[in-house]
């Protein structure tokens, strides 16, 4: 049955010449493309315009297709700016293969009547697992003690310092969206006390809400950052927040590097003004402040928190589903802006 349907699909695809298919612009290869694959039915249904494969300079390439590109498929590596959209007047949809949308000028999309979709909730479980994993790693010194054993220091220097218990910790979650909620569920199961900060108090949740992130920090043993990067949240985790978190406090960031004042965080870690950090994201990726490499109370990860083959497969279906919905005029699956 499935095979038959696939054959019928292929037959109808063959009726389209590539130049008749809706044009979807890709500025840079989004990582999900490796999963979607060149042979996928995506490239049979859409003319995928891969800017990086064109011999033309980008501007000329865009001008050449300016009137026919209807959708953009992107990820965090290629900004979708107002200037870019101005060049492409037929664009009506931006699909980002990421949860974060800080690389897209959402205000410009709104103004220009362009819908935007993101990764919805496909990353919630993996993001939450990684955040809690980083927290446990920092508290219990897992990778630091792994280094200790591998370097032969257990034999030469004796027992490694004890880590700190997770149960009973007060964990402040900054951003209680899909990932934040999953983090909260996991932490409850670990016996932690969950508190949170977000744009608005969630009426249906009983976790204590703090409108002020400094107040949240003052009442938390650890902060987990998983909110969106916006003009309001840029450098929101600043000197005052670190000082409210205090010497025993731990920070975990799986959101975006720039939500944290990174220079200040590094200073606080170097001077032991906070106890440790678990970091998946940085202000100038892939550059990571070198001072952090020397610190055993810091766990580093290369912006991989939400990615697993499983979440990529789910993302892939969502990307395709959003394109299909848009071009068949049915409701988008994970709209950020729905025009
Ligand atoms: O960081 C990953 C994402 O925003 O999807």
Coordinates of C-alpha atoms and ligand atoms in Angstrom, one line a residue:
X1 CA 0.0 0.0 0.0
X2 CA 2.7 2.4 1.0
X3 CA 4.8 1.5 -2.0
X4 CA 1.9 2.1 -4.3
X5 CA 1.3 5.5 -2.9
X6 CA 5.0 6.3 -3.3
X7 CA 4.8 5.2 -6.9
X8 CA 1.8 7.4 -7.6
X9 CA 3.6 10.3 -5.9
X10 CA 6.6 9.8 -8.0
X11 CA 4.6 9.6 -11.2
X12 CA 2.9 12.9 -10.4
X13 CA 6.3 14.5 -9.5
X14 CA 7.7 13.4 -12.9
X15 CA 5.1 15.6 -14.6
X16 CA 6.8 18.7 -13.2
X17 CA 9.9 20.1 -14.8
X18 CA 12.3 21.4 -12.1
X19 CA 11.7 25.0 -13.3
X20 CA 7.9 24.7 -12.6
X21 CA 8.4 23.7 -9.0
X22 CA 8.2 26.2 -6.2
X23 CA 11.6 27.7 -5.4
X24 CA 13.0 27.4 -1.9
X25 CA 16.2 29.3 -1.2
X26 CA 18.9 27.8 1.0
X27 CA 21.6 30.3 1.9
X28 CA 23.9 27.9 3.6
X29 CA 23.5 24.1 4.1
X30 CA 21.3 23.7 7.2
X31 CA 22.6 20.6 9.1
X32 CA 19.2 19.0 8.7
X33 CA 19.8 18.8 4.9
X34 CA 22.2 16.0 5.5
X35 CA 19.3 14.0 7.0
X36 CA 16.7 15.2 4.5
X37 CA 19.2 14.1 1.8
X38 CA 19.6 15.0 -1.8
X39 CA 17.4 12.2 -3.0
X40 CA 14.5 13.0 -0.8
X41 CA 11.1 13.9 -2.1
X42 CA 11.8 17.4 -0.9
X43 CA 14.0 18.0 -3.9
X44 CA 11.3 16.4 -6.2
X45 CA 8.6 18.8 -4.9
X46 CA 10.7 22.0 -4.7
X47 CA 13.4 23.6 -6.6
X48 CA 16.0 23.9 -3.9
X49 CA 18.2 26.9 -4.8
X50 CA 21.5 26.3 -2.9
X51 CA 23.2 29.6 -2.9
X52 CA 26.6 28.1 -1.9
X53 CA 26.7 25.9 -5.0
X54 CA 26.2 28.8 -7.4
X55 CA 29.2 30.2 -9.2
X56 CA 27.6 33.6 -9.0
X57 CA 28.4 36.0 -6.1
X58 CA 25.5 35.8 -3.6
X59 CA 24.0 39.2 -4.5
X60 CA 23.8 38.3 -8.2
X61 CA 22.4 34.9 -7.4
X62 CA 19.7 36.4 -5.4
X63 CA 18.9 39.1 -8.0
X64 CA 18.7 36.4 -10.6
X65 CA 16.0 34.5 -8.7
X66 CA 14.5 37.5 -6.9
X67 CA 11.0 37.3 -8.3
X68 CA 10.6 33.5 -8.1
X69 CA 11.8 32.5 -4.6
X70 CA 8.8 31.8 -2.4
X71 CA 10.3 30.3 0.6
X72 CA 13.6 30.3 2.5
X73 CA 14.9 27.3 4.4
X74 CA 17.5 28.3 6.9
X75 CA 19.2 27.5 10.2
X76 CA 21.1 29.7 12.7
X77 CA 24.2 29.9 10.5
X78 CA 22.6 32.3 7.9
X79 CA 20.8 35.4 9.0
X80 CA 17.6 36.4 7.4
X81 CA 17.7 40.1 7.5
X82 CA 15.4 42.9 6.3
X83 CA 17.9 43.7 3.5
X84 CA 17.7 40.1 2.3
X85 CA 13.9 40.1 2.3
X86 CA 13.8 43.4 0.5
X87 CA 15.7 41.7 -2.4
X88 CA 13.2 38.8 -2.5
X89 CA 9.7 40.3 -2.8
X90 CA 8.0 36.9 -3.5
X91 CA 9.1 35.3 -0.3
X92 CA 6.1 34.4 1.9
X93 CA 7.6 31.8 4.2
X94 CA 10.8 31.4 6.2
X95 CA 11.3 27.9 7.6
X96 CA 14.1 27.6 10.1
X97 CA 15.5 24.3 11.1
X98 CA 16.2 25.5 14.6
X99 CA 14.3 26.2 17.8
X100 CA 15.9 29.7 18.1
X101 CA 14.8 32.4 15.7
X102 CA 17.3 35.1 16.7
X103 CA 18.9 34.9 13.2
X104 CA 15.7 36.0 11.6
X105 CA 14.4 39.6 11.6
X106 CA 10.9 38.7 12.9
X107 CA 9.8 42.3 12.9
X108 CA 10.6 42.6 9.2
X109 CA 8.8 39.3 8.4
X110 CA 5.8 40.6 10.2
X111 CA 5.8 43.9 8.4
X112 CA 6.3 42.2 5.0
X113 CA 3.6 39.6 5.6
X114 CA 6.0 36.6 5.7
X115 CA 5.1 33.5 7.8
X116 CA 7.9 31.9 9.9
X117 CA 8.1 28.4 11.3
X118 CA 10.7 26.9 13.7
X119 CA 11.6 23.6 15.2
X120 CA 8.5 23.7 17.5
X121 CA 8.9 21.1 20.2
X122 CA 11.0 18.6 18.4
X123 CA 14.1 19.5 20.5
X124 CA 12.4 19.7 23.9
X125 CA 13.4 16.2 25.2
X126 CA 17.0 16.3 24.0
X127 CA 17.5 19.9 25.1
X128 CA 16.2 19.1 28.5
X129 CA 18.3 15.9 28.8
X130 CA 21.4 17.9 27.9
X131 CA 20.6 20.7 30.3
X132 CA 20.1 18.4 33.3
X133 CA 23.1 16.3 32.2
X134 CA 25.3 19.5 32.2
X135 CA 24.0 20.4 35.7
X136 CA 24.7 17.0 37.1
X137 CA 28.1 17.0 35.5
X138 CA 29.1 20.3 37.0
X139 CA 27.6 19.4 40.5
X140 CA 29.1 15.9 40.6
X141 CA 32.3 16.8 38.7
X142 CA 31.8 13.9 36.2
X143 CA 34.0 15.0 33.3
X144 CA 36.5 16.6 35.7
X145 CA 36.9 13.4 37.6
X146 CA 37.1 11.4 34.3
X147 CA 40.1 13.6 33.4
X148 CA 41.5 13.0 36.9
X149 CA 41.4 9.2 36.4
X150 CA 42.7 9.2 32.8
X151 CA 45.6 11.4 33.8
X152 CA 46.7 8.9 36.4
X153 CA 46.1 11.4 39.2
X154 CA 43.9 9.1 41.3
X155 CA 47.0 6.9 41.8
X156 CA 49.5 9.8 42.2
X157 CA 47.5 12.3 44.1
X158 CA 44.7 10.3 45.9
X159 CA 41.0 10.9 46.2
X160 CA 39.2 13.5 44.1
X161 CA 37.2 16.2 45.9
X162 CA 33.5 15.4 46.5
X163 CA 30.8 16.8 44.3
X164 CA 27.5 18.3 45.4
X165 CA 24.1 16.6 45.7
X166 CA 21.4 17.3 43.1
X167 CA 18.3 16.4 45.3
X168 CA 17.1 19.4 47.2
X169 CA 18.7 22.0 45.0
X170 CA 16.7 25.0 44.1
X171 CA 16.9 25.3 40.3
X172 CA 15.8 28.5 38.6
X173 CA 14.8 27.9 35.0
X174 CA 15.0 31.0 32.8
X175 CA 12.5 30.5 30.0
X176 CA 9.7 28.0 30.6
X177 CA 8.9 27.1 27.0
X178 CA 8.9 23.6 25.6
X179 CA 12.5 22.8 26.7
X180 CA 12.1 24.6 30.1
X181 CA 9.0 22.6 30.9
X182 CA 10.8 19.3 30.1
X183 CA 13.7 20.4 32.3
X184 CA 11.3 21.2 35.1
X185 CA 9.7 17.7 34.9
X186 CA 13.1 16.0 35.0
X187 CA 14.3 18.1 37.9
X188 CA 11.1 17.4 39.9
X189 CA 11.8 13.7 39.4
X190 CA 15.3 14.3 40.8
X191 CA 13.8 15.9 43.9
X192 CA 14.8 19.5 43.1
X193 CA 12.8 22.6 43.8
X194 CA 11.9 24.3 40.5
X195 CA 11.5 28.1 40.2
X196 CA 11.3 30.1 37.0
X197 CA 11.4 33.3 35.2
X198 CA 9.7 33.9 31.8
X199 CA 8.0 36.7 30.0
X200 CA 4.7 35.9 31.8
X201 CA 3.7 33.9 34.8
X202 CA 2.1 30.6 33.6
X203 CA -1.3 30.5 35.4
X204 CA -1.6 26.7 35.2
X205 CA 1.8 26.0 36.9
X206 CA 2.5 26.0 40.6
X207 CA 6.3 26.6 40.4
X208 CA 7.2 29.9 42.0
X209 CA 7.5 32.6 39.4
X210 CA 10.0 35.5 39.5
X211 CA 9.4 38.4 37.2
X212 CA 13.0 39.6 38.0
X213 CA 15.8 37.3 37.0
X214 CA 18.0 38.7 39.8
X215 CA 15.4 37.7 42.4
X216 CA 15.3 34.3 40.7
X217 CA 19.1 34.0 41.0
X218 CA 19.1 35.1 44.6
X219 CA 16.7 32.2 45.4
X220 CA 18.4 29.6 43.3
X221 CA 21.4 27.2 43.8
X222 CA 21.6 26.8 40.0
X223 CA 20.2 28.7 37.0
X224 CA 19.4 27.0 33.7
X225 CA 19.2 29.3 30.8
X226 CA 16.9 28.1 28.0
X227 CA 15.0 31.2 26.8
X228 CA 15.1 32.8 23.4
X229 CA 17.7 35.4 22.5
X230 CA 15.9 38.7 21.9
X231 CA 16.7 42.4 22.4
X232 CA 15.2 42.0 25.9
X233 CA 17.2 38.9 26.9
X234 CA 20.6 39.9 25.4
X235 CA 23.1 40.1 28.3
X236 CA 20.2 39.6 30.7
X237 CA 22.4 37.3 32.8
X238 CA 24.8 40.0 34.0
X239 CA 27.1 41.0 36.9
X240 CA 24.1 41.6 39.2
X241 CA 22.6 38.2 38.4
X242 CA 26.0 36.4 39.0
X243 CA 26.4 38.3 42.3
X244 CA 22.8 37.3 43.3
X245 CA 23.5 33.7 42.4
X246 CA 26.6 33.8 44.7
X247 CA 29.7 31.7 45.3
X248 CA 27.9 28.4 45.6
X249 CA 25.8 29.0 42.5
X250 CA 26.0 27.1 39.2
X251 CA 24.9 28.3 35.7
X252 CA 23.9 26.1 32.8
X253 CA 23.3 27.7 29.4
X254 CA 21.7 25.8 26.5
X255 CA 19.9 28.8 25.1
X256 CA 22.2 31.2 23.3
X257 CA 25.6 32.5 24.4
X258 CA 24.6 36.2 24.1
X259 CA 21.9 35.8 26.8
X260 CA 24.8 35.8 29.2
X261 CA 27.4 38.6 29.6
X262 CA 30.2 36.1 28.7
X263 CA 33.1 38.3 29.8
X264 CA 31.5 38.8 33.2
X265 CA 30.7 35.1 33.5
X266 CA 34.3 34.2 32.7
X267 CA 35.5 36.7 35.3
X268 CA 33.2 35.3 37.9
X269 CA 34.3 31.7 37.2
X270 CA 38.0 32.6 37.2
X271 CA 37.6 34.4 40.5
X272 CA 35.4 31.7 42.0
X273 CA 32.5 34.2 42.5
X274 CA 30.2 31.5 41.2
X275 CA 30.8 27.7 41.7
X276 CA 30.7 26.4 38.2
X277 CA 29.1 26.3 34.7
X278 CA 27.8 23.9 32.1
X279 CA 27.9 25.6 28.7
X280 CA 26.6 24.4 25.4
X281 CA 26.5 27.9 23.7
X282 CA 28.8 30.8 23.5
X283 CA 28.7 34.4 22.3
X284 CA 31.1 33.9 19.3
X285 CA 30.8 30.3 18.3
X286 CA 32.9 28.3 17.6
X287 CA 35.3 30.5 19.6
X288 CA 35.2 29.7 23.3
X289 CA 37.0 31.9 25.8
X290 CA 40.4 30.2 26.4
X291 CA 40.2 31.0 30.2
X292 CA 37.4 28.4 30.5
X293 CA 39.7 25.6 29.2
X294 CA 41.7 25.8 32.4
X295 CA 38.8 25.5 34.8
X296 CA 37.8 22.2 36.2
X297 CA 34.5 23.5 37.4
X298 CA 33.3 24.2 33.9
X299 CA 31.9 21.7 31.4
X300 CA 31.9 22.7 27.8
X301 CA 29.9 21.3 24.9
X302 CA 30.0 22.5 21.2
X303 CA 26.3 23.6 20.7
X304 CA 25.0 20.1 20.4
X305 CA 22.5 20.1 23.3
X306 CA 19.4 19.5 21.2
X307 CA 20.8 17.4 18.4
X308 CA 20.4 13.7 18.2
X309 CA 19.8 11.6 15.1
X310 CA 16.3 11.1 16.5
X311 CA 15.6 14.8 16.9
X312 CA 17.0 15.5 13.4
X313 CA 14.6 12.9 11.9
X314 CA 11.7 14.6 13.7
X315 CA 12.9 18.0 12.6
X316 CA 13.2 16.8 9.1
X317 CA 9.5 15.7 9.1
X318 CA 8.5 19.0 10.5
X319 CA 10.4 21.1 8.0
X320 CA 8.9 19.1 5.1
X321 CA 5.4 19.3 6.8
X322 CA 5.7 23.1 7.1
X323 CA 6.7 23.5 3.5
X324 CA 3.9 21.1 2.4
X325 CA 1.3 22.9 4.5
X326 CA 2.4 26.3 3.2
X327 CA 2.3 25.3 -0.5
X328 CA -1.1 23.5 -0.1
X329 CA -2.6 26.3 1.9
X330 CA -3.2 24.3 5.1
X331 CA -2.3 25.4 8.6
X332 CA 1.4 25.6 9.4
X333 CA 2.7 22.9 11.8
X334 CA 5.0 25.1 14.0
X335 CA 4.3 28.7 13.3
X336 CA 6.2 31.5 14.9
X337 CA 4.5 34.1 12.7
X338 CA 1.4 33.0 10.9
X339 CA 0.2 35.5 8.3
Ligands
LIG1 O1 20.3 25.7 19.2 C1 19.6 25.1 18.6 C2 18.3 25.6 18.0 O2 18.0 26.7 18.2 O3 17.7 24.8 17.4

